[in-house]
Coordinates of C-alpha atoms in Angstrom, one line a residue:
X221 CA -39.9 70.4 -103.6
X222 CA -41.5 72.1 -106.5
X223 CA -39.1 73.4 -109.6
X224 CA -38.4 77.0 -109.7
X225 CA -39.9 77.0 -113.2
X226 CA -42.8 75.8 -112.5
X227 CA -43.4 78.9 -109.7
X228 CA -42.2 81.0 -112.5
X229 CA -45.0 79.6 -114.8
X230 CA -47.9 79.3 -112.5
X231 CA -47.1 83.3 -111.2
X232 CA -47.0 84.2 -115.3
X233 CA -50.3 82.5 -115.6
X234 CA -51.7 83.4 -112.7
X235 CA -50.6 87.2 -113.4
X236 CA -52.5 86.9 -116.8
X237 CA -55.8 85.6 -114.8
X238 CA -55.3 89.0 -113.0
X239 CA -55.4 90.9 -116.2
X240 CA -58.2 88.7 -117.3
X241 CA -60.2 89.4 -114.3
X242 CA -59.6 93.4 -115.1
X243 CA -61.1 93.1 -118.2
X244 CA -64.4 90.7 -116.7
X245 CA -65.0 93.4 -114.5
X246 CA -65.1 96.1 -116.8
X247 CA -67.3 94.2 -119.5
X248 CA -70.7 95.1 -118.1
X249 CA -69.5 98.7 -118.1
X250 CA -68.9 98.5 -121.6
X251 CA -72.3 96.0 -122.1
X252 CA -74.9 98.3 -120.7
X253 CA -73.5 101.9 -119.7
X254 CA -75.5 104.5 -122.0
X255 CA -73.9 106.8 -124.8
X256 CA -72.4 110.1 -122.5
X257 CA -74.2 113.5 -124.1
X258 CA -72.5 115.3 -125.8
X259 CA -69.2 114.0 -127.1
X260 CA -70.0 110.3 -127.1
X261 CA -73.7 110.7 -129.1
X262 CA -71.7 113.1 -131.6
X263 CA -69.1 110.7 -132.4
X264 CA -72.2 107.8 -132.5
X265 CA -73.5 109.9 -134.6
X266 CA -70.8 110.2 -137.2
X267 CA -70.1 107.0 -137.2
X268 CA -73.9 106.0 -137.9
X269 CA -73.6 108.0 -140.9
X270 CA -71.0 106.8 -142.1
X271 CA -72.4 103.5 -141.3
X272 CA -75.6 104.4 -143.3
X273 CA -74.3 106.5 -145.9
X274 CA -71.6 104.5 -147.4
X275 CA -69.5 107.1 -147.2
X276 CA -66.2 106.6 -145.4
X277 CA -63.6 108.6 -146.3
X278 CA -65.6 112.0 -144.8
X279 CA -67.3 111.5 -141.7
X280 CA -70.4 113.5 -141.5
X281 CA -72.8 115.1 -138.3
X282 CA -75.9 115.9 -139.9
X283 CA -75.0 115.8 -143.0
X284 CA -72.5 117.9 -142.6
X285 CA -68.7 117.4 -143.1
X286 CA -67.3 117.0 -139.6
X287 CA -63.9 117.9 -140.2
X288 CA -63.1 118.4 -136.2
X289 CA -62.0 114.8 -135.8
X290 CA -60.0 112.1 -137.6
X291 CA -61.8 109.3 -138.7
X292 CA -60.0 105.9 -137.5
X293 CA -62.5 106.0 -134.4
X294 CA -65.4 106.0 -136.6
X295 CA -64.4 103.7 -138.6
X296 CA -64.1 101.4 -136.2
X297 CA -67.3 101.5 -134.9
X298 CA -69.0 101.5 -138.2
X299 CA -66.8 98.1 -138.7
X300 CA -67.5 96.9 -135.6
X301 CA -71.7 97.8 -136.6
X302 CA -71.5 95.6 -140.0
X303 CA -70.3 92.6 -137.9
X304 CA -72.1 93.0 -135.1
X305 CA -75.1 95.5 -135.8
X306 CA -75.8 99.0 -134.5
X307 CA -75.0 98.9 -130.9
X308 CA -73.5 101.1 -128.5
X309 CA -72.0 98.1 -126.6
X310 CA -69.2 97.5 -130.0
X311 CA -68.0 100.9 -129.3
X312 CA -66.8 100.5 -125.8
X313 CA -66.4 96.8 -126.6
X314 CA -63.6 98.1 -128.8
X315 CA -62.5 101.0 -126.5
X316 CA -62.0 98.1 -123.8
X317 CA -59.8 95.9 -126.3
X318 CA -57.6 99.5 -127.1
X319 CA -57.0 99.6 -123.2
X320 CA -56.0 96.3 -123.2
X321 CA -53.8 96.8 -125.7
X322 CA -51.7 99.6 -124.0
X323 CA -51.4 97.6 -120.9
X324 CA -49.7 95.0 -122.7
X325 CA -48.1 97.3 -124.6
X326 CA -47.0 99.6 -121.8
X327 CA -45.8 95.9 -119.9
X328 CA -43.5 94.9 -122.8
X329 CA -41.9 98.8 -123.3
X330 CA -40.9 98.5 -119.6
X331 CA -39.0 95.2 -120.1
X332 CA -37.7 96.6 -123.2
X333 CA -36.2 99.5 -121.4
X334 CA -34.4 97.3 -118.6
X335 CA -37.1 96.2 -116.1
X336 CA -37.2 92.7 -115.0
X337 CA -40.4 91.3 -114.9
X338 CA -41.6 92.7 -111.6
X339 CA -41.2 95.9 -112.1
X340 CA -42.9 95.6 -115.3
X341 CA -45.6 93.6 -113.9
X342 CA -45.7 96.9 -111.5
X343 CA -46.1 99.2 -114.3
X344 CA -48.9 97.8 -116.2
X345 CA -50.7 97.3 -112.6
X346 CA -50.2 100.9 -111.9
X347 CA -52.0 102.0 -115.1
X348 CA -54.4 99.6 -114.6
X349 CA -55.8 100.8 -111.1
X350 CA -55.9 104.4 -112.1
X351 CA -59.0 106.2 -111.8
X352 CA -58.5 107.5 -114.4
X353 CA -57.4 105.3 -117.2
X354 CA -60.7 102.7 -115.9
X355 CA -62.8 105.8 -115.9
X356 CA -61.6 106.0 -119.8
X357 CA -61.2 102.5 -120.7
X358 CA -64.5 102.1 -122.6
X359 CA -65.0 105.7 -123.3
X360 CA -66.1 106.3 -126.6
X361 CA -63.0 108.7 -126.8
X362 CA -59.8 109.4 -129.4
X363 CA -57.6 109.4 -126.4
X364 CA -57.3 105.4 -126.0
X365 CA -56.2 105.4 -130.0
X366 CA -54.3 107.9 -129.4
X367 CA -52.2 106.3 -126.3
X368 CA -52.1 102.8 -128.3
X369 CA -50.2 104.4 -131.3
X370 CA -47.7 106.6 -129.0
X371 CA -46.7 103.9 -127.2
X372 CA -46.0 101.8 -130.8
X373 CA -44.3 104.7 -131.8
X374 CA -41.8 104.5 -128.2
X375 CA -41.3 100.9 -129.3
X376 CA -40.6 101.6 -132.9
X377 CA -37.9 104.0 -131.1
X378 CA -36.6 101.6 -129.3
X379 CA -36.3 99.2 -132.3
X380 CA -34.2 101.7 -133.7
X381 CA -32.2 102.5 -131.0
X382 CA -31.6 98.6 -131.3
X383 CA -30.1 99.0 -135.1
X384 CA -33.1 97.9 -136.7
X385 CA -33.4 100.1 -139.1
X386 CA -35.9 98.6 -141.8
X387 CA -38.2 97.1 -139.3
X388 CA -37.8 100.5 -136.6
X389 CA -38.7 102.9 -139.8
X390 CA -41.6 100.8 -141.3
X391 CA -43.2 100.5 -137.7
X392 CA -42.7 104.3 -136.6
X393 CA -44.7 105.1 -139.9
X394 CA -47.1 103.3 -139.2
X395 CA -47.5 104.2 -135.6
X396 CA -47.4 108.0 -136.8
X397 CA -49.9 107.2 -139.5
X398 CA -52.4 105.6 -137.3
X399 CA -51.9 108.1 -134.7
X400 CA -52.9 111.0 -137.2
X401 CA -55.8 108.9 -138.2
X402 CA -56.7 108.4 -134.7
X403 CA -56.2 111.6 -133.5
X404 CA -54.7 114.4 -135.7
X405 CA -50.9 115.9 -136.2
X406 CA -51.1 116.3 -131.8
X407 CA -50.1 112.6 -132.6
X408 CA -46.4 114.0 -133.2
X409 CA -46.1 116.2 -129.9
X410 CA -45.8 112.9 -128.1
X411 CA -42.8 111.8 -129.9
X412 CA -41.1 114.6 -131.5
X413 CA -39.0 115.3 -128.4
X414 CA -38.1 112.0 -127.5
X415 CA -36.6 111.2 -130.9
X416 CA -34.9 114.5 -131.5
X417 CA -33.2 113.6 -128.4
X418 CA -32.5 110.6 -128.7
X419 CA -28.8 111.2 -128.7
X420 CA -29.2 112.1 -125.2
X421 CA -30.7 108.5 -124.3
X422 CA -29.5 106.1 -127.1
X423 CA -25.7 105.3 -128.4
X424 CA -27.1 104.2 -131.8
X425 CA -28.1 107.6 -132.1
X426 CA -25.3 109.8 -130.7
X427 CA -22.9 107.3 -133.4
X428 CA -25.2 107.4 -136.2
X429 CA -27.2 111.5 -136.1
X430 CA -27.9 111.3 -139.7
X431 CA -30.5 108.5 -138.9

């Protein structure tokens, strides 16, 4: 008869080879799908200038400030250019590794919040196969940054909820942080309610409101 823990490991590993094989299939996307007109060349094209310019604390569009959009995106592609070179595949590349990112990071929140490993299993899975989210998942877009640093920010809430103040504080400002870089002050919408009410849905908060 074969050890419960060993089932246990082989249906954790072979989970991960699921995940794996989610990402394989979506590589070639990412490899050879053309920059999308007009939003994707735009932000190609800010980040090309930056990458040529030397200039990256204001992104530019033709030479003109482009003050509609935060910059983390761009700079991440104009990294990704100096290791790699100038290719659209580094953008999505990266857009692929930020939608990995969430589904791992979306897995651990739902354990975190009382799901066994199923149901957490479930979760991920379920934002996996949507349309939408693989439709996104190497978009040149703000909205995968954006998602990544929300859900950081629920875990940071969490962290606090746990009584860990120091490492809760340090990891929500960096969340928010990031998620204005990545995206602008809309970052805070997507928290705002859910820590102002957190006396509603934590005890640490309802005993300690001044934090």
């Amino acid at each position: 008869m074969i050890p419960r823990s060993s089932i246990d490991v082989f249906a954790k590993v072979w989970a991960w080879r699921w995940l794996a094989l989610w990402c394989v299939l979506l590589l070639p996307l990412a490899l050879l799908f053309p920059p999308i007109p007009i939003d994707e060349t735009r932000y190609l094209t800010a980040a090309w200038e930056m990458f040529n310019s030397g200039q990256w604390l204001v992104p530019t569009v033709n030479g003109a400030w482009y003050s509609d959009k935060s910059p983390l995106l761009f700079w991440l592609i104009a990294g990704g250019w100096k290791i790699f070179g100038v290719h659209t595949w580094v953008a999505r590349v990266e857009a692929l590794i930020v939608a990995l990112g969430m589904l791992l990071m979306l897995r651990r929140l739902a354990l975190r919040l009382g799901m066994d490993a199923r149901g957490a299993d479930t979760a991920m899975w379920l934002l996996a196969g949507g349309f939408g989210f693989v439709a996104f998942s190497t978009a040149i877009m703000f909205v995968l940054l954006l998602s990544l640093t929300v859900l950081g920010a629920l875990h940071a809430l969490l962290d606090l909820d746990a009584g860990k103040w120091k490492h809760g504080i340090g990891w929500l400002g960096l969340m928010i942080g990031f998620g204005l870089l990545a995206k602008g002050p809309v970052m805070l919408l997507h928290i705002v309610a859910v820590a102002v009410l957190a006396p509603l849905w934590s005890d640490t908060a309802h005993t300690h409101k001044a934090h």
